Short mmCIF file of C-alpha atoms and ligand atoms in Angstrom, two decimals:
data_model
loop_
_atom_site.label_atom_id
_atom_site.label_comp_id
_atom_site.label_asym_id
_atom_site.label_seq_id
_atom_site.Cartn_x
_atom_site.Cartn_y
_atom_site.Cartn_z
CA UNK A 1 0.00 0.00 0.00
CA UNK A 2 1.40 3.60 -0.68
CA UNK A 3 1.99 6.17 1.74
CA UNK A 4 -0.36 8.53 0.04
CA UNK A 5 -3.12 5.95 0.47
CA UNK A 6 -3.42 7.18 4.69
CA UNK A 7 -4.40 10.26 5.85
CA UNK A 8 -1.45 11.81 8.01
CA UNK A 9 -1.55 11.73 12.06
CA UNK A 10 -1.20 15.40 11.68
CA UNK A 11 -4.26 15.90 9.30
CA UNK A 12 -6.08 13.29 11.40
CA UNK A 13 -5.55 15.42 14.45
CA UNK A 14 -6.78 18.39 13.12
CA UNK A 15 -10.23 16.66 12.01
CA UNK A 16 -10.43 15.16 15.38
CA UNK A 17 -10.47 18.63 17.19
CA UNK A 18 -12.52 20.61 14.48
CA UNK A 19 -15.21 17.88 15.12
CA UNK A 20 -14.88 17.86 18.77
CA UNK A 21 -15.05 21.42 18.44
CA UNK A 22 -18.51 21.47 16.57
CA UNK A 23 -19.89 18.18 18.84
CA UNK A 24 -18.99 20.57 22.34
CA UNK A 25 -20.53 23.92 21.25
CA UNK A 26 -23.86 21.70 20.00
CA UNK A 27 -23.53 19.98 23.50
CA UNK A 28 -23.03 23.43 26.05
CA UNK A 29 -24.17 26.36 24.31
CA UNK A 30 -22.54 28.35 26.57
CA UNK A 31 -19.01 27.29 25.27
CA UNK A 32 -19.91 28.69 21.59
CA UNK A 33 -20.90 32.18 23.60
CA UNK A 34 -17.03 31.72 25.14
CA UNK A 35 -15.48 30.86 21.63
CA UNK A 36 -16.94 34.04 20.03
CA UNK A 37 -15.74 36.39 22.79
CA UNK A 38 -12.51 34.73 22.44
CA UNK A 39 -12.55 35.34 18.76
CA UNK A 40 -13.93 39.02 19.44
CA UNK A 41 -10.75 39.98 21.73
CA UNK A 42 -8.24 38.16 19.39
CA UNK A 43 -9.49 40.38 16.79
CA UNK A 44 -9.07 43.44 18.89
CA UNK A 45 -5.73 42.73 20.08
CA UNK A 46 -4.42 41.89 17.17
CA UNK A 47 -5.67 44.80 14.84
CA UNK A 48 -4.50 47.02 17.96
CA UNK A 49 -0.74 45.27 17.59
CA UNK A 50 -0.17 45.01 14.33
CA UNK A 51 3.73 43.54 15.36
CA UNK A 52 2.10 40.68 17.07
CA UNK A 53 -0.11 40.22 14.33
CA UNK A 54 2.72 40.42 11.94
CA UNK A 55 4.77 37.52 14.33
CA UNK A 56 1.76 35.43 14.15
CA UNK A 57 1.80 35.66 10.73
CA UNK A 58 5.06 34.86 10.12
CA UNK A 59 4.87 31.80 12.54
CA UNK A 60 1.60 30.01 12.81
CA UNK A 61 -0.83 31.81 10.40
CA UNK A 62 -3.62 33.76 11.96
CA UNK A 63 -6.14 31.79 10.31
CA UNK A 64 -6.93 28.93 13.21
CA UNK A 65 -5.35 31.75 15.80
CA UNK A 66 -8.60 30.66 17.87
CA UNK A 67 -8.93 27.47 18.13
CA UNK A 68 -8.99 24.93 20.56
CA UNK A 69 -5.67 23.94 22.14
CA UNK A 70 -6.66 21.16 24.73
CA UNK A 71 -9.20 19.02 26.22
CA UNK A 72 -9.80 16.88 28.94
CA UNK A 73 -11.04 13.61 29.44
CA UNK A 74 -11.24 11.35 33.24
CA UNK A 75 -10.71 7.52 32.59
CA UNK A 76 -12.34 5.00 35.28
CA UNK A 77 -10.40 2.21 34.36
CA UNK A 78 -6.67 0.85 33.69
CA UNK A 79 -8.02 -0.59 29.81
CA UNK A 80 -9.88 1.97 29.02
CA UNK A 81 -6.28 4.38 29.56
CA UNK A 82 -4.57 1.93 27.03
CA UNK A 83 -7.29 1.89 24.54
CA UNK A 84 -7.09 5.95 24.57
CA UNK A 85 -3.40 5.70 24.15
CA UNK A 86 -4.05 3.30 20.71
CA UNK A 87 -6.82 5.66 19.45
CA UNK A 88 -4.51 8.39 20.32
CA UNK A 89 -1.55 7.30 19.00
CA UNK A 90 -3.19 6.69 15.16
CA UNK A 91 -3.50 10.71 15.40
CA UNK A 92 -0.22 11.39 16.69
CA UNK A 93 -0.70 12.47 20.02
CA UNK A 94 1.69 10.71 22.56
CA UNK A 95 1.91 10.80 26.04
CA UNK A 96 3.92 13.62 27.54
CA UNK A 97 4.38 14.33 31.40
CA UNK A 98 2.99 12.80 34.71
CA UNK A 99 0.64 15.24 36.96
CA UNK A 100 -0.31 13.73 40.30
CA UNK A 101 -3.53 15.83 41.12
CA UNK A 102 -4.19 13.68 44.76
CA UNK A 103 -1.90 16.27 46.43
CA UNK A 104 -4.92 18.66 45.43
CA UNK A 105 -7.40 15.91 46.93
CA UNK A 106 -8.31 14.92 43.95
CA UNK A 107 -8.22 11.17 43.16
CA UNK A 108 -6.47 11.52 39.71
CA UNK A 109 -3.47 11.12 38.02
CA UNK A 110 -3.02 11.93 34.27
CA UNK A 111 -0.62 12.58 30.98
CA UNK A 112 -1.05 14.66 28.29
CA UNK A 113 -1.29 13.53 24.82
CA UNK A 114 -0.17 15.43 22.33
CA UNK A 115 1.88 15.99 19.36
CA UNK A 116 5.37 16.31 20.00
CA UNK A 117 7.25 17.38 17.05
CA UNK A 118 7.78 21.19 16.12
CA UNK A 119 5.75 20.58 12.05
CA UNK A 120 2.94 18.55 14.12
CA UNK A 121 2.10 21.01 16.20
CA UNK A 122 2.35 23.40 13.77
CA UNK A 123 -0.22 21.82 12.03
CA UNK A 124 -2.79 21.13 14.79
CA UNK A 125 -1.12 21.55 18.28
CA UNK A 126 -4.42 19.87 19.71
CA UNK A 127 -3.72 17.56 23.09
CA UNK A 128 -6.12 15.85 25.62
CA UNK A 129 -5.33 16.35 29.66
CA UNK A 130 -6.75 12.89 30.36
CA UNK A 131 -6.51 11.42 34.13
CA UNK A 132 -7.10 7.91 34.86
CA UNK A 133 -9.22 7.33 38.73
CA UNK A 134 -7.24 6.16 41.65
CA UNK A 135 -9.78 3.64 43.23
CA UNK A 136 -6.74 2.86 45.21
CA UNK A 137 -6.68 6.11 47.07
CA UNK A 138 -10.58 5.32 48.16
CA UNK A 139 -10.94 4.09 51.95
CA UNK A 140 -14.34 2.29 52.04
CA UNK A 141 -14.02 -0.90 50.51
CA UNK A 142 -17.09 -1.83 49.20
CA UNK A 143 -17.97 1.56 47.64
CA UNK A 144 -14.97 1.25 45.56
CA UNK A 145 -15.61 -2.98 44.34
CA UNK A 146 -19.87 -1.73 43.75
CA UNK A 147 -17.86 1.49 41.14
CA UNK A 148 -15.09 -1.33 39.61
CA UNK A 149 -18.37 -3.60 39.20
CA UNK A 150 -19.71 -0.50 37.32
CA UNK A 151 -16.53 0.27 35.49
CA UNK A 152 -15.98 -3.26 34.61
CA UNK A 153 -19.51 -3.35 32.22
CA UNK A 154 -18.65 -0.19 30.09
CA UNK A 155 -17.38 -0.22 26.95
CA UNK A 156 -16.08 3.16 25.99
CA UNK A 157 -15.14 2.60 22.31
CA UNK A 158 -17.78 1.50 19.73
CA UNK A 159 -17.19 -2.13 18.11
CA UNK A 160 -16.80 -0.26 14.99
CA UNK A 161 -13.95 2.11 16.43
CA UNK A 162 -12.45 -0.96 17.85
CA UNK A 163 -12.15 -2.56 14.21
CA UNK A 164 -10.77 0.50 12.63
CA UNK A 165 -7.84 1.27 15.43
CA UNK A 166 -6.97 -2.27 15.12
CA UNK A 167 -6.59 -1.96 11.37
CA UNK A 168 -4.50 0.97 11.42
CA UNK A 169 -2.39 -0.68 13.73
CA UNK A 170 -2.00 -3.66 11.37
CA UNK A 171 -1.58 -1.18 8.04
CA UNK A 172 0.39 1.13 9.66
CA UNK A 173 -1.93 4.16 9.25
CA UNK A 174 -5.42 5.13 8.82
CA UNK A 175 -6.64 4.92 5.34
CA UNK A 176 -7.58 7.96 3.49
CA UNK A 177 -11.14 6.95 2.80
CA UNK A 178 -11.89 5.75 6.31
CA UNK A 179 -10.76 8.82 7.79
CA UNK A 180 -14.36 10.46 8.02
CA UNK A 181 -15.86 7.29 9.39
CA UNK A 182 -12.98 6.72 11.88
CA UNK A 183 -13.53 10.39 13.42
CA UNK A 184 -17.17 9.80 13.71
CA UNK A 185 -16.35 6.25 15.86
CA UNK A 186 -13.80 7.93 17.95
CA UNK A 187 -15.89 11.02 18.71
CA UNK A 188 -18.62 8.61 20.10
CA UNK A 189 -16.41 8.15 22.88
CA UNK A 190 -16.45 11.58 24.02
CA UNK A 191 -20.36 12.15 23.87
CA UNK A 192 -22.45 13.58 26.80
CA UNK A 193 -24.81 10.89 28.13
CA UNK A 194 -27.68 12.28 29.78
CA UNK A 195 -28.83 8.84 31.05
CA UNK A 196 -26.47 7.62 33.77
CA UNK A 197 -25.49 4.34 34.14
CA UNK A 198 -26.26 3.50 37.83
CA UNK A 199 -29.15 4.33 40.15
CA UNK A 200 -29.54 7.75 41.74
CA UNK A 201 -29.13 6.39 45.74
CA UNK A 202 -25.15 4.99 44.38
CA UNK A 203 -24.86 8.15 42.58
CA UNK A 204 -25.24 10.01 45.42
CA UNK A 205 -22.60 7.87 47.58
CA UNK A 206 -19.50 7.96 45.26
CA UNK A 207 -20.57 11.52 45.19
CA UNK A 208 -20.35 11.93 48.62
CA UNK A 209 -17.21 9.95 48.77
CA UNK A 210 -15.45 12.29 45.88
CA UNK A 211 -17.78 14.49 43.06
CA UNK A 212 -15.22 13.32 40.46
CA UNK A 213 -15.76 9.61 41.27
CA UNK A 214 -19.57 10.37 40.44
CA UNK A 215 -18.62 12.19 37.33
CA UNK A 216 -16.53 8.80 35.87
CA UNK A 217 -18.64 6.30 37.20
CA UNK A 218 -22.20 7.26 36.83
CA UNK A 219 -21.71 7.42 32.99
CA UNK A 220 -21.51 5.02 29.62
CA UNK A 221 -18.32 6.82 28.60
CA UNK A 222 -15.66 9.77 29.25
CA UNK A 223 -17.45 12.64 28.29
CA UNK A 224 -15.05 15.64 26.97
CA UNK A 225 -15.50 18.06 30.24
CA UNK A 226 -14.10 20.70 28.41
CA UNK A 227 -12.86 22.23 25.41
CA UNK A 228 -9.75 25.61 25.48
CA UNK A 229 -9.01 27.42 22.38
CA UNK A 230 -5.89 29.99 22.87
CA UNK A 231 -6.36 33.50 23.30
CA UNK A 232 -4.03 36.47 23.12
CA UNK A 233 -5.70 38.38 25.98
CA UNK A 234 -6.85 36.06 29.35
CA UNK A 235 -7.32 39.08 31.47
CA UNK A 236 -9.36 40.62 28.65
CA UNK A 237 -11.82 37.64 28.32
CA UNK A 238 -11.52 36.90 32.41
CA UNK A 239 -13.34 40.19 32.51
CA UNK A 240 -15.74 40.19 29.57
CA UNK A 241 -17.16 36.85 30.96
CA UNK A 242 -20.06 38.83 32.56
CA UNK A 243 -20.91 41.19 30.25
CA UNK A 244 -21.89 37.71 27.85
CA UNK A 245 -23.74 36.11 30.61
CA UNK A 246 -20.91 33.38 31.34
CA UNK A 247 -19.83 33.65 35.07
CA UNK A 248 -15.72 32.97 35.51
CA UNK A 249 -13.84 31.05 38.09
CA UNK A 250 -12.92 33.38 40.73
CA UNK A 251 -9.25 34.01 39.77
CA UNK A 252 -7.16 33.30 36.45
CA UNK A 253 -4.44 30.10 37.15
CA UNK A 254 -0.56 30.14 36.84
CA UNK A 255 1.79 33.03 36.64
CA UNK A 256 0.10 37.10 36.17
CA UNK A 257 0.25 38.71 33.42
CA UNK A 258 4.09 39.55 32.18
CA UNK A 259 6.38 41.32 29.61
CA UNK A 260 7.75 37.77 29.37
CA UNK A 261 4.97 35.26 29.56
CA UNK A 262 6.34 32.44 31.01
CA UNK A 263 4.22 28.76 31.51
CA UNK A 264 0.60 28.66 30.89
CA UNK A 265 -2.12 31.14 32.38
CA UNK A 266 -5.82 29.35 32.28
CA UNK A 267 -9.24 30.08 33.36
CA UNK A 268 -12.72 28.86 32.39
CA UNK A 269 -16.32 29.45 32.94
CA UNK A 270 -18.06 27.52 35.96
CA UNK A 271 -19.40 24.09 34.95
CA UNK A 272 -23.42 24.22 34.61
CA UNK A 273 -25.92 21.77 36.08
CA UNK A 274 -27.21 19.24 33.80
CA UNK A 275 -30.30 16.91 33.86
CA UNK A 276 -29.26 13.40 34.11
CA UNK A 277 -31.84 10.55 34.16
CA UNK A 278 -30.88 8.07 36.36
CA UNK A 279 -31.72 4.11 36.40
CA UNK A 280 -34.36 4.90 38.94
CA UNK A 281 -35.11 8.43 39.37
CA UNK A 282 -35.25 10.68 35.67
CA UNK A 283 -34.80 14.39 36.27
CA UNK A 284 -31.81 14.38 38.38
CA UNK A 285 -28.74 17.02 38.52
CA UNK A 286 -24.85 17.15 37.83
CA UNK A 287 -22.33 19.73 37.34
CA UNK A 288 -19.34 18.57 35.44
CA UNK A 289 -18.58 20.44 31.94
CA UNK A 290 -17.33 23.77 31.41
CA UNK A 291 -15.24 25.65 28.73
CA UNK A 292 -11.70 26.79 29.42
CA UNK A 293 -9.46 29.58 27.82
CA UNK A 294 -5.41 29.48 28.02
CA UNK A 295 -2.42 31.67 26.97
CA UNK A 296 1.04 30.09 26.81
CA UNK A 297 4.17 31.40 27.23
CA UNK A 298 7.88 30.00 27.55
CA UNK A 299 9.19 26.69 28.60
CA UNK A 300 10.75 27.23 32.16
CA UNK A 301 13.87 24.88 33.38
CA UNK A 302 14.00 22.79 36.04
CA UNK A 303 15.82 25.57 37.96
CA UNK A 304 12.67 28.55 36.17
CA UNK A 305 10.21 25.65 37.68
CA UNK A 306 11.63 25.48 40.72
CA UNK A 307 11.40 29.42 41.06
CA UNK A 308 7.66 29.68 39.89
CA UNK A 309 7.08 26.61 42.45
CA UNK A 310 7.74 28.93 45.50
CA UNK A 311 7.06 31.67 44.04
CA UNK A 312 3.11 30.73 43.34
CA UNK A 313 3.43 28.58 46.88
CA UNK A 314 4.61 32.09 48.90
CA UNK A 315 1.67 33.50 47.05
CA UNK A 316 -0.88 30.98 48.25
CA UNK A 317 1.04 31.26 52.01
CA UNK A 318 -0.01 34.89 52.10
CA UNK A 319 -3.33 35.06 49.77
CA UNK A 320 -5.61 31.51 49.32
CA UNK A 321 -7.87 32.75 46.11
CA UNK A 322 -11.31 32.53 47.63
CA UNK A 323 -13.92 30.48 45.28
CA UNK A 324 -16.29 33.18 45.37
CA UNK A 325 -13.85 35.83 44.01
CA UNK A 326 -14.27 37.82 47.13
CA UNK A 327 -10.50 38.19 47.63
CA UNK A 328 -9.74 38.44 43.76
CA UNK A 329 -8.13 41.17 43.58
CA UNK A 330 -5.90 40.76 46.61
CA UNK A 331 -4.63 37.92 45.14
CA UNK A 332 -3.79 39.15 41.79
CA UNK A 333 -1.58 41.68 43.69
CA UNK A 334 0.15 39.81 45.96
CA UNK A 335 0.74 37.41 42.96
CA UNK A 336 2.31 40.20 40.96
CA UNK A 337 3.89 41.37 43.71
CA UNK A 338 5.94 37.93 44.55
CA UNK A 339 6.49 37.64 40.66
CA UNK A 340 8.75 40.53 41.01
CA UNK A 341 11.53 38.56 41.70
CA UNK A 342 11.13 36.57 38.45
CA UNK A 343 13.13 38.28 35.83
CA UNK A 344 10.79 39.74 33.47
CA UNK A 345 13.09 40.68 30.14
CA UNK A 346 13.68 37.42 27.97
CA UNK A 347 17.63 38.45 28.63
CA UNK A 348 17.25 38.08 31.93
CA UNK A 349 15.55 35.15 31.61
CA UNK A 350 18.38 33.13 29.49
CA UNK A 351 21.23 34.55 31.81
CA UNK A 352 19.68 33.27 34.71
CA UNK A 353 19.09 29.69 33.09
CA UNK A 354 15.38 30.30 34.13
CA UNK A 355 13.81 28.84 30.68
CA UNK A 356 14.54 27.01 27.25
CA UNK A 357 15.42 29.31 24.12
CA UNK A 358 15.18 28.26 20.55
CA UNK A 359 19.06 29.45 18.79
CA UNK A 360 19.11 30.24 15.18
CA UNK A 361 22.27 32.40 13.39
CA UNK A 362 20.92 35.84 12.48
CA UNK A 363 23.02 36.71 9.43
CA UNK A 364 25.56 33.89 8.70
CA UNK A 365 27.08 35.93 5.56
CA UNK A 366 27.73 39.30 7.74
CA UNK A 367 29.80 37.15 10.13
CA UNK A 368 33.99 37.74 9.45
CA UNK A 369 36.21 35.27 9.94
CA UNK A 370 37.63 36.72 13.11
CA UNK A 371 34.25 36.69 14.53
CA UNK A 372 34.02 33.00 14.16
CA UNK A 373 36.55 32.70 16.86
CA UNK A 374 33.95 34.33 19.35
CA UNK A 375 32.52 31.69 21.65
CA UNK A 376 28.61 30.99 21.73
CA UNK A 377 28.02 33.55 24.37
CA UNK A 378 30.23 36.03 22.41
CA UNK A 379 28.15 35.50 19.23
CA UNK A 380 24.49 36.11 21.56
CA UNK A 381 25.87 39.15 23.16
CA UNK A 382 27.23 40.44 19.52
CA UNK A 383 23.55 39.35 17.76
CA UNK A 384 25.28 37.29 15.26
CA UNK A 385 22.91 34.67 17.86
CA UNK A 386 19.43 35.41 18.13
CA UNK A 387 17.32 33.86 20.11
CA UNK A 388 13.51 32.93 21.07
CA UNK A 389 11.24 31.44 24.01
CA UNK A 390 10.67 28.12 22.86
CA UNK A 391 6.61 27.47 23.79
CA UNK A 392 5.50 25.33 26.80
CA UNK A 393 2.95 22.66 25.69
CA UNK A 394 2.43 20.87 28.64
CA UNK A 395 0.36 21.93 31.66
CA UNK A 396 0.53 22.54 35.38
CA UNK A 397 -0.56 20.34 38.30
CA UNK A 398 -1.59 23.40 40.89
CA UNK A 399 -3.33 25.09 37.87
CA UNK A 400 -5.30 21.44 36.88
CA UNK A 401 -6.14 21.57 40.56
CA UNK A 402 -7.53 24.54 40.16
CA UNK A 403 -9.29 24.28 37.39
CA UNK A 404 -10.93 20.59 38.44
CA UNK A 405 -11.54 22.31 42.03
CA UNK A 406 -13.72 25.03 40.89
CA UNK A 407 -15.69 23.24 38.56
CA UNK A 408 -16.17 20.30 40.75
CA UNK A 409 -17.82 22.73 42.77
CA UNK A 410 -15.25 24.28 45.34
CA UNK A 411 -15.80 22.38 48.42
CA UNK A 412 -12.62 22.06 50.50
CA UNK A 413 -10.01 19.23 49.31
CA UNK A 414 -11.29 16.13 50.00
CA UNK A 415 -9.02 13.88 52.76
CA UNK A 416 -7.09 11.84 49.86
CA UNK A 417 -3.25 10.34 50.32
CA UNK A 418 -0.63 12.46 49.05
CA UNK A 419 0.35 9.11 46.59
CA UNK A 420 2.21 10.25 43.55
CA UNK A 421 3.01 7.01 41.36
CA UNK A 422 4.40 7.56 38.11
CA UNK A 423 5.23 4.14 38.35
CA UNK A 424 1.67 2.67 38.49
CA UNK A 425 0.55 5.10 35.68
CA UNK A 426 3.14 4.28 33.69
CA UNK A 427 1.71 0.33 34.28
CA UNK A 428 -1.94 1.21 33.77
CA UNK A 429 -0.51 3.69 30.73
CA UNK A 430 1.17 0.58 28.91
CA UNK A 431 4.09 3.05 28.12
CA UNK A 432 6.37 5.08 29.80
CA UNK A 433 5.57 8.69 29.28
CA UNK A 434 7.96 11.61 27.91
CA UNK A 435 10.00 13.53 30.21
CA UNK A 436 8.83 17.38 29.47
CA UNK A 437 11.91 18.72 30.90
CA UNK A 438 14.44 16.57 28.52
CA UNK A 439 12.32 16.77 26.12
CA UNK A 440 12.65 21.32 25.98
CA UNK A 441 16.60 20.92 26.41
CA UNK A 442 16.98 18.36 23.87
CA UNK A 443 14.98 21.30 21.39
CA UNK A 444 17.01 23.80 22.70
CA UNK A 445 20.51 21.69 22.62
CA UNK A 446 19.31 20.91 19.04
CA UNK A 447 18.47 24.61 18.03
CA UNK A 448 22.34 25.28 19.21
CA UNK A 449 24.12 22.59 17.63
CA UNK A 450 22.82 23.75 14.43
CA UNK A 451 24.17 27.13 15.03
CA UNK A 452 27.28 25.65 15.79
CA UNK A 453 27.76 23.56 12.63
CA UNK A 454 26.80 26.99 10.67
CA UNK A 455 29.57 28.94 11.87
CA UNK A 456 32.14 26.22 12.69
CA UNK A 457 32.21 26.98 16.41
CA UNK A 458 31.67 24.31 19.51
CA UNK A 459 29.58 25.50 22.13
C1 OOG G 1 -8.71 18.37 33.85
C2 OOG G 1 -8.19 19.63 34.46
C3 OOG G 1 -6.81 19.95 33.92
C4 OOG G 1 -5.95 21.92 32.63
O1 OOG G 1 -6.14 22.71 31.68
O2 OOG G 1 -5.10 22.11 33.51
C5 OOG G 1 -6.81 20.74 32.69
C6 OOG G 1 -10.12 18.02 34.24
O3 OOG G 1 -10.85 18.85 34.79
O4 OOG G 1 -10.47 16.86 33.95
O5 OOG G 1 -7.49 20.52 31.73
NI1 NI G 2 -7.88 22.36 30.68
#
């Protein structure tokens, strides 16, 4: 079979999201209200910058400048996780990071998957945030067999999506002509189900054990919860929310707002109550999907991480962001406020070792031969180096916290073990999953190497 006879993981990605995209606004109205104000500011900011509209340009195309980013999925079961990672894998998203969200009290732990080369994401930088339950974190015995008993019936793919993932496996691709049908099988997957799978007095144990245990195990598949496109202004949108009828979490997670955006800055709209008809009782209530904006900034180092780690955690120490926004303000200024000592000019940033830079040779034909002898840091400081922030794709375990907390409905962190297990995911994952961290510095290492070669210099 040719190569030109399957569609490419790339192309397949970007039908996925478009469709998940068109599926989610059908499904909450209220995240089509959020994608056009997200569109509306993009448009502002960018026809009020015309150099970041020019960069954009020149980079990524403004064309799909609005569109979705991520999405999340929660996985009951070890199976299920390994069937996601085959589905996942035909449209080349791979599993990148471990997040342990049970230090938040949240009985979670999850990967990313997402494209990982520099062209794929180009293409369609789309990734699902999908965490896998930790039954094993739950004290009362026989709540947690009745939910495995429950867990154990579902089947979260279709036959039919079973059949085609195996057959790309076994061709090596999925074919062209099955793409639109393959798309349509997968997306089943991610459906809201307004009937729930289990009766209405279980539904209201697990819920009282954990909400998110209700939301995976009271339903015939994972649901997406919610849906982020990018925009270029999150404090912008954060505050328009209102104005479009769409009430936001109380603050906006991750770093403030910067020169030099570092990480990822997120916030969403609160999840609404939905009617779910239960085995026994029809006309019954949960709260589980919401919509989500982010803006991303530059990949920190170990040593940047480590920084923004105490830096957000001195925050917190001095200012805990109330759920009903009361203290909003406060804590946006005590956050900025602690940022200070976070070098804020991208110079400062590299010196400092703070974050991951992409290298390229600015004019290799203006460069003497003397100059040549110059070492790397020579050639930076002269310009004959230029260099850029090289993006942060993944996400941010006190942020997902965040983000689950508030749309799980705020109550105070459930009593769960601190258990971080990589280990056990990794197990239940059928894969090991990519190191984020080695992953930036091999791009970066890359970026300078190629320098190097141009101008006959070692670093
Ligand atoms: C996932 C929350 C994490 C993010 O953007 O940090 C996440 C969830 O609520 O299932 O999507
Ligand atoms: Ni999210």
């Amino acid at each position: 079979m040719s190569d030109s006879s399957f569609i490419s993981p790339s192309d397949l990605r970007a039908k996925f999201s478009s469709a998940m995209s068109l599926m989610y606004r059908n499904e909450v109205p209220a995240y089509g209200t959020l994608m056009d104000l997200v569109a509306d500011v993009n448009d502002a900011t960018l026809s009020s910058d015309k150099e970041l509209a020019d960069t954009l340009e020149t980079t990524n195309g403004l064309e799909r400048i609005s569109d979705e980013r991520h999405g999340a999925i929660r996985l009951g079961t070890e199976a299920e996780l390994k069937l996601i990672r085959r589905a996942f894998q035909q449209m080349g998203m791979f599993p990148v990071g471990y997040y342990d969200l049970s230090v938040a009290g949240i009985p979670v732990h999850s990967t990313a998957f997402r494209p990982i080369e520099g062209e794929a994401l180009s293409i369609n930088p789309f990734r699902v945030f999908t965490s896998l339950l930790r039954l094993d974190l739950i004290e009362d015995q026989a709540l947690k067999e009745e939910a495995e008993n429950v867990l154990a019936e579902r089947n979260i793919f279709s036959q039919r999506a079973l059949e085609l993932i195996t057959e790309a496996e076994q061709q090596g691709g999925v074919l062209k002509e099955n793409a639109d049908e393959f798309i349509a099988e997968i997306l089943k997957t991610f459906k809201w189900h307004p009937e729930a799978n289990i009766t209405h007095e279980l539904y209201e144990r697990l819920h009282k054990e954990h909400r998110l245990i209700a939301d995976v195990v009271s339903f015939k598949g994972p649901h997406i919860n919610h849906l982020t496109p990018r925009t270029l202004d999150i404090d912008q949108v954060q505050d328009l929310m209102p104005a479009r009828d769409i009430s936001p979490k109380a603050v906006i997670e991750g770093p403030p707002n910067r020169k030099c955006p570092i990480l990822l800055r997120q916030t969403s709209f609160k999840a609404l109550e939905e009617q779910v008809d239960f085995l026994d009782v029809k006309g019954g209530k949960h709260t589980a999907r919401f919509g989500e904006i982010e803006q991303r900034g530059i990949a920190l180092t170990p040593k940047g991480r480590a920084l923004y780690d105490r830096l957000l955690n001195e925050t917190r120490d001095k200012c805990t962001p109330a759920p009903d926004g009361s203290n909003a303000q406060e804590y946006v200024q005590v956050l900025e406020d602690t940022f200070s000592e976070f070098p804020d000019t991208w110079e400062g940033v590299r010196k400092d070792g703070l974050a991951y830079f992409h290298y390229t040779v600015s004019d290799p034909e203006k460069l003497g031969n003397d100059q040549t002898d110059l070492s790397f840091e020579a050639l930076v400081d002269a310009g004959h180096i230029r260099f850029d922030p090289i993006i942060y794709e993944d996400f941010l375990p006190v942020s997902a916290a965040g983000i689950f907390q508030s749309n799980l409905g705020d109550k105070k962190a459930a009593n769960i073990a601190h258990n971080s297990n990589q280990e056990l995911f990794e197990a239940q994952l059928g894969a090991s999953v990519l190191d984020e961290f080695a992953h930036y510095a091999a791009l970066e290492n890359n970026s300078k190497a190629q320098c190097g070669k141009l101008l006959n210099i070692s670093n």
